[in-house]
Amino acid sequence: MPKKLLIKDKTTYAGNMRAGRQIRSRKLTTAVLVAVIPVFALAGSEISTGYNSYGYPGLIDMPVATSRPDGELAFSSSHFAGQTRNTLTFQITPRLSGSFRYSIIDNYQGGSTLYDRSFSLHYRFLDETYTRPAVAIGFNDFLGTGIYASEYVVATKSVGKRLRVSLGMGWGRLGGSGGFKNPLSVLSDKLETRPVRNTGQGGTVESAQFFRGDAALFGGVEWQATDRLKLIAEYSSDAYPDESPFNFERDSQLNLGASYKIRPGMDLSLRYLYGSEIGVQLTAALNPKNPASTSGREPAPPPVLPRGALSAEELNWPTSEGQQTTRSTDLAQALRQQGIRLHGLSFEGSTARVEIENTTYQLEAQAVGRTARVLSRRMPTNVDTFEIILVSSGVPVSELLVRRSDMETLGDDLEGSWKSFARTSITSPVGKLHPIPERYPRFDWNLKPYLTPSLFDPDSPIRADLGVQLDATYEPAPGWELTGSVRKKIIGNLDDASRRSDSLLTRVRSDFNLYEQQGDPAITNLTAAYYFKPGQDLYGRVTVGYLEPMFGGISSEVLWKPNNSPFAFGVEANYVKQRAYDQLFDFRSYEVATGHVSAYWDMGNGFHTQIDAGRYLAGDWGATVSLDREFKNGWKIGAFATLTDVPFSTFGEGSFDKGIRITMPISWLTGEPNKSAYTTTIRPVTRDGGARLDVGGRLYEKVRPLQKPALQDGWGKFWR
């Protein structure tokens, strides 16, 4: 037989075999669905939305139009055929979710292992009704290198309580299998062709690709078999162009899966993918709105004591200096038992002016309410008004006038919360503070564990150090703070990082691994700061010393923040010098003047946005835009992006600085009142462009929680 004919016959035979496998796979899928659905037709509960293998709301690989609960934060890890996707997803609003994904793909395009970072957005713009499905739109990998770049529109409709179907159309990666001419091309011929993506360093938005090129249909069925088990079948339009046939044979567009709820917030999924592969996924989710521990474990507040219940001895207020000192000491002790520090005490007529510092409660309104309760029990009968001053770093921020009669009448009122707020005057304080003699000087120290993670190093994607940190604070007088922190590593592998920076800019951040290798023990900060109030709505700060692990010098700031305004403006100016890698007392030669003009907006419903424009540590000029969502219990989840005059090619991988920051309050875990929190920032890559000084004690977060908008949001805790 001729050689060419033999080869042709072998090719034909292989094609026939593949076609046979595809037919058998489709038959298997149909058989499983036919067998399974009747078995569970009488079982199960209302269907839930799951996370697909890309980590956003979906089926197995494909998306759905429904959403997860508002505020949920989830981490998912999926694996099949040499591909691992680790995704962090946040349900930003009830309709909008955002995902950050770190993927590891072996044998990428038949070559080496690829480590890829990408973002996704999923927005539900129509809710499901009796006659209409929910409809959502999504964008995948719109900031990364684009290997998952795709757009989609998907509709999802429930059929009863346990069955749900989805049908959608995808472009880009999701238009690669079973594709056809873009129906949007009726609007413009340009939409028929999808431009080739210029990946470059990644991190750029290729909007010219959106909804262009071939489109393809996808869809699926979800069946909530029991309270814990959900079965899924989908028709995928993902062609896996860079992974197949290098990692697996794609014999079918049908996928089957089962998802089992191990416990609330944790699901395990097993999948049969593309007619040839087995996949697995583990998802763990939490919601900041739902505490991990039972709330309300703090001691009950003291009951309000009506003036008629006071003894004859308490009717008379001592007049001598010694007697007044004794009474202020007693008041300080009573407040201390409630987790509140008495800063000052004075009287004017029938008004008691009490200065407090909240050292315990996430919401300042709770500290105010407990203070008012204590005052109702400690003040003589001639005191009609409690003037409560909220103090931060020795600076008065807010003045609340609470009538004693309101405390006596509203304590048991079912609508006492909003009524007490309506009757409380909240303004900016006027006049000087009157600290009690024992308030200054004051020395505090704290020994606690620390955890420093490092993510996305291709040599070792997850690194971390665990150790102990000693913090100390000395306050010699109002407004003055001397602080310092020393760390000692106990265990960890951050110092194992071997990669060296290839930055074309001054290496103000990209040499972070050298600081980790040589800084043990390390003085992370050692500063002297002065906080002051130059005007009624103005706040000031000057800080000198070792300001952060990598820089020391002088930092100054002025903030304008009216008490009843959602807006604020600030100016910060710094002159700093780079610290030595050992993070002790020496400096390197590099020094720079840096600073920013900042605008802040409290958007309501817990959302805050901030814009900082100015000069960064590497000498580049630009601006940072931040958006954060803050929950009433202290959780904060947000994202930021910085664009400067540094060209993307000079910045390097990632093109510009961006990241996600998460703050988790300790009280959320323990259920006990505590102002401590763990904060981490997740950056896809750490480079030198757009790097800002990380000085502590910035004014906005010291002032804002103590002012009227934040007090109003948390006033539900006033009586707790």
XYZ file of C-alpha atoms in Angstrom:
720
model
C 0.000 0.000 0.000
C 1.380 3.467 -0.862
C 2.764 5.381 2.070
C 0.570 8.448 1.512
C -2.548 6.318 1.439
C -1.546 4.623 4.674
C -1.152 7.955 6.421
C -4.482 9.114 5.064
C -6.172 5.975 6.301
C -4.659 6.404 9.761
C -5.828 10.012 9.899
C -9.306 8.999 8.830
C -9.329 6.232 11.414
C -8.231 8.640 14.192
C -10.907 11.113 13.150
C -13.524 8.399 13.198
C -12.384 7.283 16.638
C -12.629 10.863 17.959
C -16.063 11.275 16.431
C -17.084 8.001 18.026
C -15.910 9.179 21.434
C -17.881 12.428 21.019
C -21.048 10.499 20.138
C -20.567 8.136 23.101
C -19.940 11.142 25.404
C -23.173 12.824 24.306
C -25.059 9.563 24.795
C -23.544 9.183 28.267
C -24.550 12.735 29.183
C -28.113 12.194 28.016
C -28.351 8.855 29.803
C -27.124 10.315 33.089
C -29.580 13.227 32.928
C -32.483 10.956 32.057
C -31.596 8.600 34.893
C -30.864 11.181 37.539
C -33.656 13.762 37.192
C -36.572 11.393 37.927
C -34.759 9.946 40.941
C -34.525 13.353 42.611
C -37.722 14.851 41.270
C -39.402 14.622 44.634
C -36.384 15.584 46.740
C -34.249 18.648 47.282
C -34.730 22.288 48.149
C -34.571 25.699 46.495
C -31.580 25.945 44.177
C -28.476 27.941 45.070
C -25.987 29.754 42.848
C -22.545 28.216 42.670
C -19.102 29.286 41.456
C -17.738 27.924 38.189
C -14.149 26.836 37.570
C -13.168 30.449 36.811
C -14.435 31.496 40.239
C -17.429 33.658 39.318
C -21.170 32.745 39.487
C -21.696 29.915 37.073
C -22.251 26.272 36.178
C -19.053 24.272 35.540
C -17.076 26.405 33.084
C -19.940 28.617 31.880
C -21.579 31.607 33.623
C -25.127 32.047 34.911
C -27.173 35.234 35.350
C -27.816 34.858 39.078
C -25.636 36.231 41.868
C -24.293 35.258 45.255
C -25.489 36.972 48.473
C -24.556 40.640 48.764
C -21.193 41.166 50.459
C -19.992 37.569 50.154
C -16.244 36.981 49.842
C -15.266 33.613 48.361
C -12.090 31.752 47.497
C -12.228 28.891 45.014
C -9.549 26.551 43.735
C -10.258 24.370 40.703
C -8.020 21.874 38.919
C -8.171 19.680 35.849
C -5.761 18.609 33.100
C -2.712 20.427 34.494
C -4.590 23.678 35.096
C -5.165 25.237 38.506
C -7.239 28.401 38.978
C -7.297 30.152 42.344
C -9.917 32.892 42.458
C -10.987 35.490 45.012
C -14.494 36.837 44.318
C -16.367 39.612 46.105
C -20.063 40.328 45.671
C -19.544 44.094 45.591
C -23.246 44.944 45.410
C -26.338 42.744 45.104
C -25.888 42.884 41.307
C -22.129 43.286 40.732
C -19.321 40.869 41.559
C -15.608 41.130 40.862
C -13.011 38.351 40.707
C -9.230 38.203 40.857
C -7.758 34.995 39.496
C -4.302 33.425 39.698
C -3.894 30.556 37.249
C -1.141 27.989 36.832
C -1.180 26.245 33.444
C 1.282 23.447 32.807
C 2.585 22.874 29.276
C 1.028 26.125 28.095
C 0.810 26.046 24.269
C 3.005 22.980 24.462
C 5.783 24.822 26.284
C 6.591 25.814 29.856
C 4.333 26.514 32.834
C 2.433 29.807 32.696
C 1.563 31.830 35.798
C -1.249 34.195 34.901
C -3.262 36.849 36.749
C -6.640 38.050 35.534
C -9.780 39.933 36.596
C -13.474 39.387 35.875
C -16.666 41.404 36.345
C -20.187 39.942 36.439
C -23.240 42.246 36.476
C -26.881 41.177 36.714
C -28.911 43.933 35.075
C -32.309 42.191 35.044
C -33.913 40.263 37.888
C -35.935 37.135 37.330
C -39.725 37.461 37.418
C -42.521 34.968 36.887
C -42.350 35.466 33.118
C -38.811 36.825 32.590
C -35.375 35.312 33.247
C -32.562 37.034 35.066
C -30.045 38.484 32.606
C -26.372 39.299 33.255
C -23.373 40.593 31.346
C -19.745 39.749 32.058
C -16.150 40.568 31.159
C -13.287 38.119 31.731
C -9.549 38.858 31.759
C -10.049 42.468 30.696
C -6.893 43.636 32.533
C -4.490 40.703 32.254
C -2.591 39.120 29.406
C -5.861 38.030 27.843
C -5.639 34.248 27.667
C -9.158 34.095 29.183
C -10.378 37.291 27.498
C -14.103 36.997 26.749
C -17.460 38.685 27.107
C -20.880 37.178 27.546
C -24.581 37.798 27.980
C -26.508 35.073 29.790
C -30.105 34.494 30.873
C -31.176 32.193 33.706
C -34.710 31.020 34.555
C -35.968 28.814 37.355
C -38.423 26.020 36.605
C -39.979 25.344 39.964
C -37.832 25.457 43.071
C -35.228 22.855 42.171
C -34.547 23.173 38.460
C -32.862 26.080 36.694
C -31.774 26.542 33.086
C -29.321 29.021 31.576
C -28.665 30.070 27.998
C -26.075 32.574 26.878
C -23.899 33.904 24.105
C -20.165 34.432 24.400
C -17.425 36.227 22.485
C -13.660 35.833 22.550
C -12.665 32.746 24.520
C -16.357 31.922 24.999
C -16.980 32.222 21.258
C -14.391 29.684 20.243
C -16.347 26.429 20.046
C -19.397 26.157 17.832
C -18.880 29.754 16.765
C -20.868 31.633 14.147
C -20.959 35.099 12.639
C -21.362 37.790 15.269
C -25.051 38.814 15.300
C -23.959 42.280 16.436
C -22.330 42.772 13.042
C -25.694 44.079 11.802
C -24.736 47.235 13.695
C -21.268 47.492 12.173
C -19.082 45.355 9.906
C -16.171 46.048 12.279
C -17.784 43.746 14.852
C -17.243 40.720 12.593
C -13.516 40.598 13.362
C -11.897 40.476 16.777
C -8.565 42.355 16.844
C -5.495 40.449 17.976
C -4.753 41.314 21.581
C -1.474 43.099 22.235
C -0.613 41.488 25.561
C 2.622 43.428 26.142
C 3.209 43.598 29.895
C -0.468 42.877 30.635
C -2.636 45.106 32.765
C -4.207 47.114 29.928
C -7.873 47.216 28.960
C -8.329 46.085 25.354
C -11.802 47.575 24.895
C -11.467 47.315 21.101
C -12.013 43.556 21.498
C -15.272 43.756 23.425
C -18.135 41.829 21.791
C -16.232 41.479 18.528
C -15.467 38.422 16.424
C -17.332 35.126 16.265
C -20.000 34.415 18.854
C -21.156 31.073 20.244
C -24.024 29.744 22.328
C -23.626 28.027 25.688
C -26.041 26.823 28.300
C -26.784 24.408 31.070
C -29.143 22.869 33.588
C -28.863 22.843 37.396
C -30.836 20.456 39.585
C -30.866 20.897 43.375
C -31.174 17.231 44.263
C -31.039 17.602 48.048
C -30.217 20.310 50.546
C -26.527 19.544 50.002
C -26.220 18.010 46.531
C -26.608 19.817 43.210
C -26.189 18.187 39.783
C -25.133 20.210 36.750
C -24.923 19.636 33.004
C -23.656 22.269 30.578
C -22.871 22.837 26.929
C -19.579 24.773 26.811
C -18.407 27.223 24.175
C -14.870 27.428 25.585
C -12.487 25.978 22.978
C -9.400 25.915 25.273
C -7.191 27.015 22.347
C -3.989 27.256 24.415
C -4.519 24.097 26.485
C -5.949 21.608 24.007
C -4.517 19.352 22.636
C -1.365 20.054 24.682
C -2.874 19.130 28.074
C -5.989 17.155 27.146
C -8.121 15.940 24.260
C -11.314 17.944 23.883
C -13.730 15.257 22.684
C -17.011 16.913 23.605
C -18.564 20.267 24.435
C -20.681 18.681 27.187
C -19.657 18.805 30.847
C -21.200 17.063 33.856
C -20.752 17.984 37.484
C -21.911 17.458 41.040
C -21.526 20.001 43.843
C -21.795 18.949 47.480
C -22.176 21.388 50.376
C -19.766 20.166 53.051
C -21.024 22.801 55.460
C -22.429 26.324 55.101
C -19.924 28.338 53.082
C -17.895 25.348 51.821
C -18.621 23.332 48.662
C -16.789 20.493 46.945
C -17.387 19.899 43.232
C -16.499 16.935 41.032
C -16.701 17.285 37.239
C -16.416 15.220 34.058
C -15.093 17.672 31.485
C -15.023 17.696 27.686
C -15.470 13.950 27.363
C -12.000 13.111 28.637
C -11.043 14.699 31.977
C -11.953 14.666 35.653
C -11.900 17.984 37.509
C -12.304 19.027 41.125
C -13.024 22.332 42.852
C -13.170 23.486 46.468
C -14.927 26.746 47.355
C -14.922 28.474 50.735
C -17.081 31.558 51.252
C -17.844 33.914 54.097
C -20.014 36.980 54.441
C -18.811 39.927 56.531
C -22.442 40.573 57.423
C -22.593 37.213 59.218
C -20.140 37.019 62.146
C -18.146 33.825 62.557
C -18.878 33.986 66.280
C -22.076 34.865 68.066
C -22.355 38.629 68.433
C -23.285 40.462 71.574
C -20.723 38.723 73.794
C -19.703 42.044 75.313
C -20.908 42.707 78.877
C -24.366 44.233 79.096
C -24.351 48.027 79.438
C -25.364 49.536 82.800
C -29.024 50.516 82.982
C -30.016 54.166 82.846
C -30.655 55.450 86.366
C -33.416 58.087 86.647
C -32.567 61.101 88.757
C -35.265 60.244 91.292
C -33.353 57.091 92.163
C -30.189 58.942 93.232
C -29.314 59.011 96.915
C -29.135 62.154 99.001
C -25.352 61.949 98.986
C -25.322 62.058 95.186
C -27.511 65.172 95.068
C -24.548 67.342 96.073
C -21.564 67.801 93.758
C -18.237 68.217 95.604
C -16.709 71.664 95.239
C -13.163 71.244 96.481
C -10.425 70.354 94.012
C -9.609 67.182 95.868
C -13.223 66.049 95.925
C -13.621 66.766 92.198
C -10.467 64.769 91.478
C -11.922 61.872 93.418
C -15.190 62.072 91.478
C -13.364 62.190 88.086
C -11.320 59.177 89.191
C -14.524 57.305 90.015
C -16.018 58.278 86.643
C -12.852 57.151 84.849
C -13.064 53.788 86.591
C -16.740 53.363 85.662
C -16.017 54.175 82.003
C -12.968 51.914 81.991
C -15.221 49.017 82.952
C -17.159 49.749 79.756
C -14.011 49.804 77.604
C -13.904 53.599 77.358
C -11.070 55.908 78.413
C -11.928 59.180 80.137
C -9.827 61.954 78.623
C -11.291 65.015 80.319
C -14.065 66.337 82.517
C -15.407 69.838 83.127
C -18.685 71.621 84.002
C -20.509 74.699 82.868
C -23.818 75.392 84.621
C -26.064 72.352 84.242
C -23.889 70.799 81.482
C -21.235 68.150 82.076
C -18.529 68.152 79.383
C -16.987 64.684 79.168
C -14.111 63.859 76.818
C -13.789 60.179 75.893
C -11.577 57.890 73.813
C -13.154 54.729 72.431
C -10.581 51.947 72.813
C -12.954 48.986 72.418
C -15.950 49.286 70.085
C -15.976 49.191 66.286
C -18.809 51.729 66.240
C -18.289 55.014 68.054
C -22.051 55.291 68.655
C -21.854 52.320 71.010
C -19.170 54.057 73.059
C -21.291 57.220 73.165
C -24.359 55.290 74.350
C -22.471 53.517 77.115
C -20.904 56.797 78.219
C -24.342 58.415 78.458
C -25.599 55.475 80.540
C -22.702 55.802 82.952
C -23.237 59.566 83.221
C -26.905 59.026 84.097
C -25.718 57.062 87.111
C -22.804 59.278 88.136
C -23.814 62.892 87.530
C -25.676 64.961 90.181
C -29.334 65.839 89.587
C -28.632 69.431 88.542
C -26.824 68.207 85.406
C -29.399 68.285 82.584
C -27.137 67.887 79.532
C -24.261 65.564 78.720
C -21.772 67.089 76.295
C -19.747 64.115 75.067
C -16.562 64.929 73.140
C -15.021 62.218 70.958
C -11.224 62.490 71.045
C -8.675 60.871 68.730
C -4.906 61.203 69.315
C -5.492 64.075 71.711
C -7.623 66.025 69.202
C -11.379 66.726 69.639
C -13.380 65.547 66.628
C -17.112 65.548 67.457
C -19.330 67.053 70.137
C -22.596 65.299 70.989
C -25.236 66.964 73.166
C -27.392 64.321 74.825
C -30.256 65.419 77.079
C -30.482 63.469 80.280
C -34.270 63.388 80.075
C -34.036 61.622 76.696
C -31.872 58.925 78.250
C -34.458 58.429 80.974
C -37.491 58.239 78.636
C -36.172 56.480 75.522
C -34.221 53.608 77.048
C -37.217 51.235 76.849
C -38.841 52.802 73.775
C -39.112 50.403 70.840
C -38.195 53.293 68.537
C -35.644 54.705 70.958
C -32.740 54.331 68.540
C -33.830 56.752 65.834
C -35.600 59.022 68.319
C -32.440 59.419 70.388
C -30.422 60.211 67.257
C -32.982 62.809 66.125
C -32.732 64.506 69.526
C -28.925 64.453 69.679
C -26.952 67.426 68.370
C -23.664 66.473 66.646
C -21.239 69.264 65.749
C -17.534 70.055 65.620
C -16.199 70.932 69.086
C -15.352 74.496 70.035
C -12.862 75.261 72.771
C -9.911 73.487 74.321
C -9.767 70.076 75.932
C -9.621 69.699 79.713
C -7.728 66.452 80.302
C -7.907 64.901 83.757
C -4.578 64.906 85.638
C -3.995 61.154 85.345
C -4.465 61.066 81.537
C -0.940 62.258 80.652
C 1.708 61.003 80.356
C 0.647 57.524 79.311
C 2.596 54.462 78.166
C 1.068 51.400 76.467
C 2.634 48.308 74.966
C 1.369 45.187 73.262
C 2.927 41.879 72.176
C 1.076 40.125 69.362
C 1.643 37.683 66.489
C 2.047 38.899 62.921
C 1.604 37.216 59.558
C 3.216 38.565 56.397
C 2.171 36.787 53.177
C 3.792 37.086 49.763
C 1.828 35.925 46.735
C 2.312 35.293 43.017
C 6.072 34.684 42.873
C 6.372 32.185 39.974
C 9.124 30.315 41.838
C 6.844 29.859 44.839
C 3.374 31.395 44.478
C 2.655 31.366 48.234
C 5.175 32.455 50.850
C 4.673 33.744 54.371
C 6.427 34.679 57.598
C 4.943 34.228 61.062
C 6.437 35.926 64.095
C 5.897 38.213 67.065
C 5.611 41.997 67.081
C 6.132 44.337 70.008
C 4.267 47.660 69.777
C 4.764 50.552 72.178
C 3.160 53.998 72.453
C 4.073 56.897 74.725
C 1.845 59.981 74.976
C 3.564 62.775 76.934
C 0.867 65.427 76.298
C -2.335 65.944 74.253
C -1.646 65.419 70.548
C 1.815 63.921 71.022
C 2.484 60.254 70.221
C 5.780 58.386 70.215
C 5.335 54.939 68.681
C 7.517 52.027 67.704
C 7.216 48.431 66.463
C 9.801 45.640 66.441
C 9.328 42.297 64.696
C 11.058 38.936 65.127
C 10.334 36.104 62.742
C 9.641 32.682 64.218
C 9.008 30.664 61.083
C 8.616 31.393 57.398
C 10.148 31.362 53.929
C 9.997 34.955 52.671
C 13.784 35.089 52.832
C 13.974 32.157 50.386
C 12.913 34.376 47.486
C 15.730 34.348 44.938
C 14.330 36.600 42.208
C 15.955 39.987 41.816
C 14.238 43.100 40.590
C 14.639 43.991 36.914
C 12.998 47.390 37.405
C 14.047 50.287 35.183
C 12.922 52.732 37.908
C 14.512 53.423 41.256
C 13.810 50.309 43.273
C 11.614 51.749 45.983
C 9.404 48.622 46.357
C 10.586 45.860 44.027
C 13.540 45.008 46.296
C 11.092 43.940 49.010
C 12.642 40.453 49.189
C 15.990 41.987 50.280
C 14.223 43.669 53.194
C 12.663 40.332 54.147
C 16.001 38.517 53.916
C 18.029 40.978 55.997
C 15.384 42.431 58.331
C 15.239 39.941 61.204
C 14.720 41.415 63.748
C 13.349 44.590 62.165
C 12.194 47.986 63.403
C 9.157 48.443 61.175
C 8.511 51.963 62.481
C 9.834 54.339 65.132
C 8.216 57.778 65.022
C 7.216 60.898 66.893
C 3.934 62.460 65.766
C 2.034 65.608 66.685
C -1.694 65.905 65.951
C -3.413 69.261 66.163
C -6.495 71.186 65.082
C -5.695 74.526 63.397
C -9.395 75.301 62.736
C -12.888 74.026 63.481
C -12.974 71.721 60.445
C -9.212 71.430 59.982
C -6.902 68.719 61.291
C -3.129 68.518 61.124
C -0.331 65.973 61.578
C 3.464 66.052 61.571
C 5.385 62.764 61.848
C 9.158 62.232 61.932
C 11.287 59.107 62.200
C 11.400 55.682 60.608
C 7.992 56.000 58.952
C 7.693 52.498 57.461
C 9.924 49.465 56.781
C 11.534 50.982 53.658
C 11.579 54.758 54.263
C 12.183 57.289 57.006
C 12.027 61.068 57.186
C 9.335 63.652 57.811
C 5.675 63.575 56.828
C 3.117 66.355 57.236
C -0.596 66.502 56.481
C -3.580 68.847 56.670
C -7.168 67.627 56.319
C -10.378 69.624 55.835
C -13.342 67.528 56.956
C -16.593 69.236 58.036
C -18.480 67.173 60.587
C -21.710 66.845 58.630
C -20.253 66.526 55.125
C -19.594 63.393 53.047
C -16.633 65.170 51.423
C -13.123 65.888 52.626
C -9.909 67.261 51.137
C -6.339 66.814 52.271
C -2.754 67.713 51.428
C 0.256 65.609 52.401
C 3.940 66.508 51.925
C 6.885 64.227 52.760
C 10.625 64.248 52.471
C 12.038 60.747 52.951
C 15.155 58.643 52.560
C 15.362 54.953 51.790
C 16.166 52.733 54.776
C 18.824 50.036 54.848
C 17.705 46.479 54.091
C 18.202 45.345 57.697
C 15.469 47.811 58.822
C 17.451 49.009 61.806
C 18.945 52.506 61.973
C 20.953 53.024 58.775
C 19.835 54.586 55.484
C 20.668 54.101 51.824
C 21.564 57.005 49.556
C 18.236 57.493 47.760
C 16.020 60.354 48.978
C 12.927 61.958 47.485
C 10.255 64.574 48.085
C 6.804 63.073 47.683
C 3.246 64.109 48.445
C -0.371 64.148 47.338
C -3.550 66.152 47.197
C -6.469 63.923 48.212
C -10.242 64.053 47.775
C -12.560 61.809 49.782
C -16.234 60.981 49.278
C -18.454 58.988 51.598
C -20.941 57.683 49.010
C -23.321 56.141 51.539
C -24.307 52.503 52.090
C -20.763 51.797 53.248
C -19.013 52.807 50.009
C -16.066 55.202 50.088
C -14.021 56.543 47.218
C -10.713 58.388 47.326
C -8.544 60.099 44.706
C -4.882 60.908 45.453
C -2.883 62.937 42.946
C 0.773 63.838 43.285
C 4.330 62.550 43.285
C 5.234 58.972 44.210
C 8.334 57.429 45.766
C 10.095 56.708 42.458
C 9.654 60.354 41.424
C 6.762 59.618 39.054
C 3.668 61.826 38.925
C 0.111 60.524 38.691
C -3.052 59.616 40.592
C -4.591 56.749 42.533
C -8.304 55.937 42.524
C -9.660 53.776 45.362
C -13.075 52.306 46.079
C -13.814 50.544 49.357
C -16.865 48.984 50.908
C -16.993 49.190 54.691
C -19.338 47.074 56.773
C -20.678 48.224 60.118
C -18.786 45.502 61.969
C -15.416 46.783 60.718
C -14.862 44.681 57.603
C -13.433 46.607 54.647
C -12.933 45.293 51.125
C -11.710 47.519 48.342
C -9.638 47.974 45.222
C -7.273 50.636 43.911
C -5.429 51.510 40.707
C -2.630 53.995 40.063
C -1.655 55.558 36.744
C 1.466 57.713 36.513
C 3.667 59.246 33.829
C 5.764 56.060 33.756
C 5.196 54.286 30.388
C 3.785 50.775 30.687
C 6.917 49.374 29.055
C 9.085 51.055 31.699
C 6.817 50.044 34.578
C 7.226 46.409 33.591
C 4.932 43.444 34.157
C 1.422 44.550 35.036
C 1.779 47.954 33.310
C 0.534 49.923 36.350
C 0.042 49.479 40.096
C -3.263 47.994 41.243
C -4.554 45.729 43.940
C -7.157 44.598 46.420
C -7.129 45.352 50.139
C -9.020 43.506 52.844
C -9.458 44.394 56.513
C -10.929 41.788 58.856
C -11.810 42.884 62.416
C -10.800 40.520 65.203
C -14.187 41.072 66.851
C -15.869 39.420 63.842
C -14.105 36.181 64.768
C -14.383 36.347 68.539
C -17.738 38.071 68.999
C -16.148 40.257 71.680
C -15.639 44.027 71.292
C -12.180 44.801 69.975
C -10.847 47.534 67.653
C -7.941 45.410 66.391
C -8.027 44.190 62.811
C -5.898 42.298 60.313
C -5.272 44.113 57.028
C -3.647 42.748 53.893
C -3.090 44.126 50.400
C -3.095 41.766 47.415
C -1.143 43.044 44.411
C -0.843 41.009 41.214
C 2.770 42.179 41.047
C 4.878 44.551 43.151
C 6.723 47.121 41.040
C 8.151 50.599 41.642
C 5.808 52.848 39.683
C 2.923 54.386 41.615
C 4.421 53.460 44.999
C 3.148 55.668 47.832
C 4.642 56.201 51.275
C 2.994 53.927 53.848
C 3.019 56.266 56.823
C 0.757 55.449 59.753
C -1.790 57.730 61.410
C -3.197 59.424 58.321
C -5.954 61.794 59.362
C -8.974 60.771 57.329
C -9.384 57.368 58.988
C -8.783 58.928 62.400
C -11.427 61.606 61.902
C -14.168 60.130 59.691
C -15.402 57.315 62.014
C -15.987 59.876 64.791
C -18.121 62.267 62.746
C -21.859 62.521 62.154
C -22.340 60.366 58.995
C -20.512 57.413 60.571
C -22.227 57.954 63.918
C -25.601 57.941 62.182
C -24.816 54.696 60.330
C -23.890 52.996 63.606
C -26.530 54.553 65.872
C -28.363 51.249 66.129
C -25.658 50.295 68.647
C -26.304 53.360 70.835
C -28.381 51.361 73.332
C -26.134 48.235 73.225
